[in-house]
XYZ file of C-alpha atoms in Angstrom:
266
model
C 203.557 29.189 146.823
C 201.000 31.856 147.645
C 198.829 33.650 145.283
C 197.092 36.945 144.887
C 195.466 38.079 141.675
C 197.168 40.742 139.595
C 194.987 43.099 137.605
C 195.828 45.524 134.898
C 193.265 48.269 134.530
C 191.725 46.448 131.575
C 192.361 42.780 132.199
C 192.499 40.359 135.089
C 195.560 38.163 135.259
C 195.665 35.239 137.655
C 199.312 35.085 138.591
C 199.806 31.720 140.151
C 198.776 28.500 138.540
C 199.487 25.404 140.622
C 202.720 24.694 138.756
C 204.097 27.978 140.051
C 202.680 27.468 143.497
C 204.549 24.183 143.821
C 207.911 25.701 142.969
C 209.446 26.063 146.409
C 211.813 28.764 145.158
C 208.803 31.063 144.734
C 207.787 32.345 148.129
C 205.736 35.387 148.964
C 204.765 38.071 151.522
C 203.766 41.627 152.382
C 205.809 44.192 150.448
C 207.531 46.530 152.861
C 206.212 46.551 156.395
C 207.740 44.599 159.229
C 207.655 41.225 160.907
C 204.650 41.109 163.208
C 204.991 40.340 166.891
C 204.307 36.583 167.098
C 200.579 35.820 167.363
C 199.613 39.503 167.557
C 197.031 38.828 164.802
C 195.589 35.655 166.342
C 192.783 35.256 163.771
C 195.257 35.066 160.859
C 195.522 31.583 159.371
C 197.765 29.923 156.804
C 195.896 28.079 154.053
C 197.998 25.191 152.774
C 197.569 22.568 150.061
C 198.931 19.045 149.800
C 201.422 18.223 147.048
C 203.823 15.294 146.912
C 203.246 14.374 150.546
C 203.942 17.874 151.890
C 201.817 20.924 152.604
C 202.614 24.338 151.116
C 201.341 27.770 152.077
C 199.262 29.330 149.310
C 196.986 31.967 150.896
C 195.956 33.624 154.099
C 192.566 33.652 155.765
C 190.669 34.739 158.853
C 189.178 32.635 161.646
C 185.627 33.975 162.064
C 184.063 31.104 164.053
C 185.687 28.204 165.855
C 184.925 26.052 162.835
C 184.833 28.602 159.993
C 187.541 30.429 158.060
C 187.015 33.266 155.576
C 189.335 33.547 152.571
C 189.327 34.637 148.926
C 187.390 32.655 146.323
C 190.363 32.686 143.962
C 192.418 30.837 146.577
C 190.131 27.819 146.683
C 188.424 27.586 143.291
C 190.546 24.579 142.321
C 190.009 21.214 143.954
C 192.876 20.384 146.315
C 193.480 18.768 149.673
C 193.577 21.692 152.091
C 194.606 22.252 155.653
C 194.296 25.305 157.866
C 197.081 26.226 160.274
C 196.010 28.357 163.241
C 198.343 30.110 165.659
C 201.232 30.122 163.206
C 204.061 32.665 162.971
C 206.959 30.988 161.152
C 205.440 28.799 158.441
C 208.639 26.752 158.081
C 209.136 25.908 161.745
C 206.920 24.214 164.307
C 206.603 26.432 167.369
C 204.195 24.330 169.481
C 201.432 26.940 169.255
C 199.974 25.798 165.947
C 196.716 23.942 165.436
C 196.473 21.927 162.227
C 192.908 21.540 160.982
C 191.398 19.652 158.085
C 188.645 21.173 155.952
C 185.248 19.498 155.561
C 183.575 21.979 153.212
C 184.505 24.862 150.892
C 181.751 27.346 149.981
C 182.605 29.861 147.261
C 180.326 32.826 146.670
C 177.887 31.711 143.949
C 178.553 34.814 141.830
C 182.341 34.365 141.776
C 183.742 34.209 138.253
C 187.371 33.076 138.097
C 187.721 34.749 134.696
C 186.630 38.137 136.011
C 188.030 39.007 139.419
C 187.109 42.635 138.746
C 183.454 41.624 138.961
C 183.947 41.076 142.683
C 182.559 38.286 144.864
C 186.113 37.154 145.675
C 185.155 35.562 148.977
C 184.812 31.996 150.252
C 184.145 30.190 153.519
C 185.844 27.006 154.683
C 184.310 24.772 157.321
C 186.802 23.081 159.629
C 186.371 19.411 160.465
C 186.554 20.245 164.177
C 186.428 23.338 166.368
C 189.534 25.395 167.001
C 190.703 25.770 170.581
C 190.717 29.469 171.435
C 193.675 30.698 173.482
C 196.296 33.450 173.535
C 197.497 32.482 170.057
C 194.206 31.621 168.362
C 191.226 33.978 168.546
C 188.203 34.902 166.475
C 188.203 38.026 164.343
C 185.691 40.805 164.788
C 183.703 41.501 161.630
C 182.112 44.853 160.735
C 178.385 45.600 160.786
C 176.608 45.141 157.475
C 177.236 47.936 154.992
C 179.868 49.814 157.004
C 182.325 51.747 154.812
C 185.436 53.198 156.424
C 186.552 56.778 155.802
C 189.579 57.831 153.754
C 192.883 57.209 155.584
C 191.339 54.965 158.250
C 194.207 53.054 159.892
C 194.506 49.476 158.608
C 197.135 46.755 158.422
C 197.506 43.957 155.909
C 199.053 40.780 157.304
C 200.456 37.757 155.528
C 203.343 35.552 154.495
C 203.298 36.721 150.860
C 206.146 37.902 148.683
C 208.349 40.640 150.098
C 208.630 42.276 146.683
C 207.293 41.799 143.179
C 208.833 38.547 141.983
C 210.498 38.055 145.367
C 210.323 35.243 147.890
C 207.845 34.316 150.609
C 208.318 35.459 154.136
C 208.906 32.726 156.675
C 207.467 34.913 159.431
C 204.150 36.728 159.414
C 204.515 40.327 158.270
C 202.325 43.369 158.681
C 202.194 46.582 156.688
C 200.324 49.808 157.326
C 197.809 50.392 154.516
C 195.424 53.296 155.146
C 192.047 53.148 153.405
C 191.720 54.910 150.058
C 188.114 55.985 149.708
C 185.983 54.886 146.772
C 185.860 58.315 145.120
C 189.660 58.427 144.988
C 190.296 54.784 144.139
C 187.803 54.801 141.257
C 189.402 57.830 139.587
C 190.641 57.146 136.080
C 194.284 57.649 137.086
C 193.857 55.181 139.974
C 191.847 51.957 139.491
C 188.963 53.462 137.544
C 185.895 51.290 136.992
C 187.849 48.153 137.930
C 187.079 48.884 141.581
C 183.501 48.233 142.635
C 181.683 49.500 145.720
C 181.879 45.972 147.147
C 185.649 46.404 147.414
C 188.034 48.306 149.684
C 191.228 49.957 148.470
C 194.121 50.454 150.865
C 197.666 51.709 150.392
C 198.825 52.871 146.981
C 202.401 53.735 147.886
C 205.487 51.736 148.758
C 203.670 49.178 150.944
C 201.255 46.605 149.578
C 200.050 43.061 149.505
C 201.662 40.607 147.109
C 201.383 36.989 145.962
C 200.769 34.765 148.941
C 198.847 37.375 150.920
C 195.576 36.625 149.102
C 192.616 35.695 151.258
C 194.152 37.214 154.357
C 192.665 40.023 156.441
C 192.716 43.782 156.173
C 192.730 44.636 159.877
C 191.285 48.090 160.482
C 191.167 50.146 163.651
C 187.586 51.021 164.549
C 186.594 52.376 167.966
C 189.774 51.127 169.605
C 189.737 47.573 168.276
C 190.835 45.796 165.123
C 188.045 44.679 162.816
C 188.577 42.633 159.643
C 187.129 44.853 156.919
C 188.744 43.225 153.902
C 189.781 39.959 152.251
C 192.946 40.438 150.185
C 191.961 40.119 146.527
C 194.226 41.696 143.897
C 197.032 44.089 143.019
C 198.182 45.665 139.771
C 199.832 43.541 137.083
C 202.461 46.275 136.843
C 203.700 45.400 140.330
C 202.535 44.698 143.843
C 203.223 48.203 145.090
C 202.470 50.226 141.962
C 201.846 53.949 142.520
C 198.134 54.836 142.708
C 197.215 51.153 142.357
C 196.480 50.296 145.978
C 195.877 46.742 147.105
C 192.215 45.847 146.576
C 190.214 43.834 149.086
C 186.773 42.267 149.091
C 184.729 44.489 151.432
C 183.522 42.153 154.176
C 180.611 44.384 155.185
C 179.124 43.992 151.685
C 178.776 40.242 152.279
C 177.487 40.194 155.867
C 174.156 38.593 155.014
C 175.791 35.940 152.814
C 178.267 35.074 155.578
C 175.645 34.941 158.328
C 173.361 32.849 156.129
C 176.045 30.163 155.990
C 177.674 30.223 159.412
C 174.573 31.250 161.369
């Protein structure tokens, strides 16, 4: 139902084609970690697509303006009928806190190449048809200043409804997992990700906890000066498994795209 891209060191493999996404037996979420306190990540959204009269979760995303959501390009580079769910916790149950929004425009980074996720640019913006109502359960994310790169082991959390293990099922409830930053010099070592990882990306984790299919597009929430700032958009994991050793989850580095984002949303 969700998707995240799996990469081997040499080749990019898009895991989920729509036929897999529509198989309701395939669910997805954060590997390891724990169920988040409901609405404790109030900028997290569920991106859902219409199929057969019903909507299905496929990716995460981040509310960055009342009418704009940030997600991964690979989540939205096929034409579908989308909806954004704000304020959600359990994606299979209505809890009276959700806001269901239609999408009026999808803008994928112009340099995104669906055949080469390792080239980067895995970022997209979705304009909502109307403004979100901000409240306890729905809030805007803080984004980093342009160019900011976090130090090794900076505290971060991935959040999402993706698979709970490689090949496992989706999580009904939003999960979180602690994924400290792996700095570029470490992550680009030949025994880690090597040249696959670009300086427009952020690595985090690399041990037993990771993102997995269904977490794509969601935020990497990092602690900076006492607040959580969304520094990453979940992009890909290793084709050898979601939580492969020395193959940390890789995120699009938001601060590398500040000018592109501001040029669109103002």
